[in-house]
CSV table of C-alpha atoms in Angstrom, one decimal:
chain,number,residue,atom,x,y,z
A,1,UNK,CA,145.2,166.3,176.3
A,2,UNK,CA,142.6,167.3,178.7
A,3,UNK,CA,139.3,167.0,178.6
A,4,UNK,CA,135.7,167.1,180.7
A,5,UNK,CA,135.0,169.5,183.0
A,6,UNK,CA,132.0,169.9,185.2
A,7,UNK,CA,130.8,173.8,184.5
A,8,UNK,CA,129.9,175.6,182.3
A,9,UNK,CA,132.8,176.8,181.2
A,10,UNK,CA,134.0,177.4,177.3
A,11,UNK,CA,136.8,175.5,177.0
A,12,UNK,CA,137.6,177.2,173.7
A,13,UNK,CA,141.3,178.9,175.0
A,14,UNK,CA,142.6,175.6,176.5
A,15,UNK,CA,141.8,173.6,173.6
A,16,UNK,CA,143.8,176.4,171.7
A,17,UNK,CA,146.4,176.0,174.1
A,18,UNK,CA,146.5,171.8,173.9
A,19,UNK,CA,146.8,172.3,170.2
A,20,UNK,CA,149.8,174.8,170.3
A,21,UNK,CA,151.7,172.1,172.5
A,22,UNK,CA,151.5,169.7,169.9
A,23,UNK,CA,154.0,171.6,167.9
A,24,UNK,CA,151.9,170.3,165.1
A,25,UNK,CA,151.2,173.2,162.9
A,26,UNK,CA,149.2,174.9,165.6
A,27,UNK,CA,147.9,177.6,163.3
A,28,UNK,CA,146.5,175.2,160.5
A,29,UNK,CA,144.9,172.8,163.0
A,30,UNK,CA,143.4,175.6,165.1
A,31,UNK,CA,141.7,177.8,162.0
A,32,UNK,CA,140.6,173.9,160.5
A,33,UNK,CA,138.7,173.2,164.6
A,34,UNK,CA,137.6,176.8,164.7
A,35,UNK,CA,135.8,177.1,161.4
A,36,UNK,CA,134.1,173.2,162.2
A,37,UNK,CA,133.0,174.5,165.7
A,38,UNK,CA,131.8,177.4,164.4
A,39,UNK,CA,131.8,179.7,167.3
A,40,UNK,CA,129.7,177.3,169.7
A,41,UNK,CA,130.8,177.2,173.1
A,42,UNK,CA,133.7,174.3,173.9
A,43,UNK,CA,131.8,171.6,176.6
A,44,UNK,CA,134.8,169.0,176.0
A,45,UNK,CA,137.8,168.2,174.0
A,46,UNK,CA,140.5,165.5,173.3
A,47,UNK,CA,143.8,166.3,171.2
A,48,UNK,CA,146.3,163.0,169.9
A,49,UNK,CA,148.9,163.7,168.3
A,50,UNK,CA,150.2,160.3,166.6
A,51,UNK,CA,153.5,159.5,164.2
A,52,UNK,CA,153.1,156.8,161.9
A,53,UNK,CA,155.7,154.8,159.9
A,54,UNK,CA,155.8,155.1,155.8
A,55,UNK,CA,158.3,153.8,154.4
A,56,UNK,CA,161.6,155.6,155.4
A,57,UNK,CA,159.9,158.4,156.7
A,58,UNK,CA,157.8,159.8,159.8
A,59,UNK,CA,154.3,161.3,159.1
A,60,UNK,CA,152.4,163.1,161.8
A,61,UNK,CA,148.8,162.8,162.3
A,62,UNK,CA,146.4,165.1,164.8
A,63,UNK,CA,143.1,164.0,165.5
A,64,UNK,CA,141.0,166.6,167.6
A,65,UNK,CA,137.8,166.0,169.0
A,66,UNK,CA,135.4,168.7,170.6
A,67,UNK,CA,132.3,168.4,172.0
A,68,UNK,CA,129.6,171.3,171.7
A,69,UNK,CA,126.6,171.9,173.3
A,70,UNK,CA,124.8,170.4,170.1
A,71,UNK,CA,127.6,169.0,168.4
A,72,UNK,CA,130.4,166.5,168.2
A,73,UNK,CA,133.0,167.9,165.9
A,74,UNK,CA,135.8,165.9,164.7
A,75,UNK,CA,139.2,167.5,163.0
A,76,UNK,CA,142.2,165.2,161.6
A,77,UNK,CA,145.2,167.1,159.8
A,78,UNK,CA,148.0,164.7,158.1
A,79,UNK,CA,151.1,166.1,156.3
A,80,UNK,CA,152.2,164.8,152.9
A,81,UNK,CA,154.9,165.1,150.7
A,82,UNK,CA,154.8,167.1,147.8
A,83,UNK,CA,153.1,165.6,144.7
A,84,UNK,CA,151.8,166.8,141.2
A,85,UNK,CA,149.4,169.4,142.3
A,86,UNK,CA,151.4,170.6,145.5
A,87,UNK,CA,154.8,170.1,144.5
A,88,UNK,CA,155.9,172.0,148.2
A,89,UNK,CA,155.3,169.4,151.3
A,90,UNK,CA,151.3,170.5,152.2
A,91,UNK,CA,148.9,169.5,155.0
A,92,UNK,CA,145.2,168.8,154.4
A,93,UNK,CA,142.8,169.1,157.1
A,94,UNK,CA,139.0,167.3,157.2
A,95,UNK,CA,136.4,168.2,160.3
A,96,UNK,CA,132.7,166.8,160.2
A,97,UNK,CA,130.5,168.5,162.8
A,98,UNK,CA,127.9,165.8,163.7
A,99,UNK,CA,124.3,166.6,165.6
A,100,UNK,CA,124.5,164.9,168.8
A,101,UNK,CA,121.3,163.6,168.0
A,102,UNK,CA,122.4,161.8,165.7
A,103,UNK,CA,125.3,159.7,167.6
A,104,UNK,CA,124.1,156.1,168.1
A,105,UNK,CA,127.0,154.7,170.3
A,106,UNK,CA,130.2,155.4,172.1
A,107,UNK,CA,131.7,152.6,173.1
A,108,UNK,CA,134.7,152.8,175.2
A,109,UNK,CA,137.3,149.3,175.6
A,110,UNK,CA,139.6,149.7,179.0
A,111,UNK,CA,142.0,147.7,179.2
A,112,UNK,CA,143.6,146.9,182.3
A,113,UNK,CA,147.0,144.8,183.2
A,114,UNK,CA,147.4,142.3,186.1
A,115,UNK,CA,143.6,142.7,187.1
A,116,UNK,CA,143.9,140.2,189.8
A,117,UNK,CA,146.2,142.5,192.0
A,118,UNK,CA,143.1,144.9,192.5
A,119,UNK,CA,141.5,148.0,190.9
A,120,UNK,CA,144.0,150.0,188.7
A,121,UNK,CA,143.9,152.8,185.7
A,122,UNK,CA,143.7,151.5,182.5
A,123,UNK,CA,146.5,151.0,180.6
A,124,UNK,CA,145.1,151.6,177.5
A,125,UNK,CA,141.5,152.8,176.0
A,126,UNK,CA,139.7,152.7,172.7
A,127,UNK,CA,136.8,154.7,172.0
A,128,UNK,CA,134.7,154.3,169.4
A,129,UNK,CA,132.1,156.0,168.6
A,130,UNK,CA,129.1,155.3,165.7
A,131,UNK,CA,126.4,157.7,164.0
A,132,UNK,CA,126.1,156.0,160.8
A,133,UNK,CA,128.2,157.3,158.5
A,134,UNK,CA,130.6,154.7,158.0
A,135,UNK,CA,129.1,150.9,158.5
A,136,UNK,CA,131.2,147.7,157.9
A,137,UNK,CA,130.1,144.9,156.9
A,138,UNK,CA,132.5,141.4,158.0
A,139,UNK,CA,131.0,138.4,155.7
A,140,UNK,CA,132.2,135.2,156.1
A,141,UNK,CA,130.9,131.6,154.0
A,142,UNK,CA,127.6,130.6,155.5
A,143,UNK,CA,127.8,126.4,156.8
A,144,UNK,CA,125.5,124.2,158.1
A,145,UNK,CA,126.1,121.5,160.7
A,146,UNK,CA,126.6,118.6,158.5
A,147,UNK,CA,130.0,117.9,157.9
A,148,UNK,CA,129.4,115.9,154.7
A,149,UNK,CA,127.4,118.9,153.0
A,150,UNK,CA,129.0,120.2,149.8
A,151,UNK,CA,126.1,123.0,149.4
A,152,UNK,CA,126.4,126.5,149.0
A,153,UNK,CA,124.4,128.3,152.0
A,154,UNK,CA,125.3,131.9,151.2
A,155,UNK,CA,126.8,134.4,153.2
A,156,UNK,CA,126.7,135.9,156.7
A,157,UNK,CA,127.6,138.7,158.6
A,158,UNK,CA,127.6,141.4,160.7
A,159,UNK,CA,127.2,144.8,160.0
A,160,UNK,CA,128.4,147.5,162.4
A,161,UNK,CA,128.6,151.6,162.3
A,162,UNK,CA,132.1,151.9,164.2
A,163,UNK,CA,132.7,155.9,162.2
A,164,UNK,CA,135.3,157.3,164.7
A,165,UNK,CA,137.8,155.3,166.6
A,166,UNK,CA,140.2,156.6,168.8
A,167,UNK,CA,143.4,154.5,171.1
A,168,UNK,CA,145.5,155.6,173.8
A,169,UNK,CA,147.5,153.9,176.2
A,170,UNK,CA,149.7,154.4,178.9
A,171,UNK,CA,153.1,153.2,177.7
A,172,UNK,CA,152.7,155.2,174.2
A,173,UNK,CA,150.5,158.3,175.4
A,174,UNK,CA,151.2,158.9,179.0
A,175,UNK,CA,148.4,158.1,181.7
A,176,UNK,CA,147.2,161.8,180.9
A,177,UNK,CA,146.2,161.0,178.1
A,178,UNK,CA,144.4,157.5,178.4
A,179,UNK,CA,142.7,159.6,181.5
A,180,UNK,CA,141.9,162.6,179.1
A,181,UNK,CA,140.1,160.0,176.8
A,182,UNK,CA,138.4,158.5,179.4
A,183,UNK,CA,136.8,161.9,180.6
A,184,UNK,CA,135.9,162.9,176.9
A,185,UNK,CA,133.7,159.5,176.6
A,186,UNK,CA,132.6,160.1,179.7
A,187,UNK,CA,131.3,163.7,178.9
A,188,UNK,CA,130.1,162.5,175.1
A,189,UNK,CA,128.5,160.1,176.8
A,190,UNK,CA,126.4,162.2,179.0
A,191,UNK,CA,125.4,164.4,176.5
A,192,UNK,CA,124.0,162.0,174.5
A,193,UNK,CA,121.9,159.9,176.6
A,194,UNK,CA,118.3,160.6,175.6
C-alpha cells in the first residue's frame, strides 16, 4: 500500500509487488493495470484491497490506482459467482486511463479523533477525486419563506463530479494504508496543479 516517492524512479516492480501481496488474483489484476498503463513509467500508486458482505457470502474487491507522468489510471477487479454466460466463478476487471489534464479536483477528507489532545495521524481518509465523467445531481423541493405558501417553486440542487472515491482508515486498513492514501493525493495533487 505504498505510494509517492520523490525521484524519478519507475515504480512499476513495487506496484507489482503490492499487488502480489494482496493474494488477490495477482496475475489477473497485474495484466488488467499493465495493459491500462501501457508501458508509461509508474510516478505513484495506491492498492486497497476491500471484502464486502452479500448475502451469505464474502466478495473481494481491488481498487488500484497509478499515477503516470500524463496519466491517472484507475483499475477495479471484483469476483462473481458463476451465472448464465460463465457458469465457473469469473472475475471482471475495468481500468480508465484519464489525461491529467483533464482532472478537475481531488479532494481529500482527514479525519482525525480527539483533536483537542494535539496534532495526530488521521484516522481515516477519503479521497475523491472528479474529472467529469460521472456528475450527481442531489434535488430536493424548492420552498420559499412563507410558511402559509401552498405553491409549487420547482426544484433545486446541486450538481457535483465526485468520479472516483476512495476510504481508508486506521482501525479497518492499518495506519499504512490511510498514510499510503495520503501520499498518493498528495503526489496526484502535485501533478495536477496547473
Amino acid at each position: 500500500m505504498r505510494t509517492r516517492t520523490t525521484d524519478d524512479r519507475d515504480r512499476a516492480t513495487e506496484l507489482r509487488h503490492a499487488i502480489d501481496r494482496t493474494g488477490y488474483y495477482p496475475e489477473v489484476v497485474a495484466d488488467g493495470v499493465a495493459a491500462a498503463v501501457a508501458g508509461e513509467q509508474v510516478v505513484s500508486f495506491f492498492v486497497h484491497h476491500e471484502p464486502t458482505f452479500e448475502r451469505d457470502e464474502v466478495r473481494r474487491h481491488l481498487s488500484v490506482v497509478v499515477l503516470t507522468p500524463s496519466r491517472l489510471v484507475l483499475a477495479h477487479t471484483d469476483e462473481h459467482p458463476g451465472d448464465d454466460l460463465l457458469p465457473e466463478p469469473y472475475t471482471s476487471t475495468s481500468t480508465e486511463a484519464v489525461s491529467l489534464s483533464a482532472v478537475k479536483s481531488v479532494v481529500v477528507t482527514r479525519n482525525i479523533a480527539n483533536p483537542t489532545s494535539g496534532p495526530s495521524r488521521p484516522a481515516e481518509v477519503v479521497m475523491t477525486i472528479g474529472w467529469g465523467g460521472v456528475a450527481r445531481i442531489d434535488l430536493e423541493p424548492a420552498g420559499c419563506a412563507d410558511p402559509e405558501c401552498e405553491a409549487d417553486h420547482g426544484y433545486t440542487g446541486v450538481l457535483s463530479s465526485d468520479d472516483f472515491s476512495l476510504r481508508v482508515s486506521a482501525a479497518a486498513d492499518g495506519a499504512d494504508a490511510v498514510h499510503g492514501l495520503l501520499s498518493f493525493a498528495e503526489s496526484l495533487s502535485a501533478a495536477t496543479h496547473a
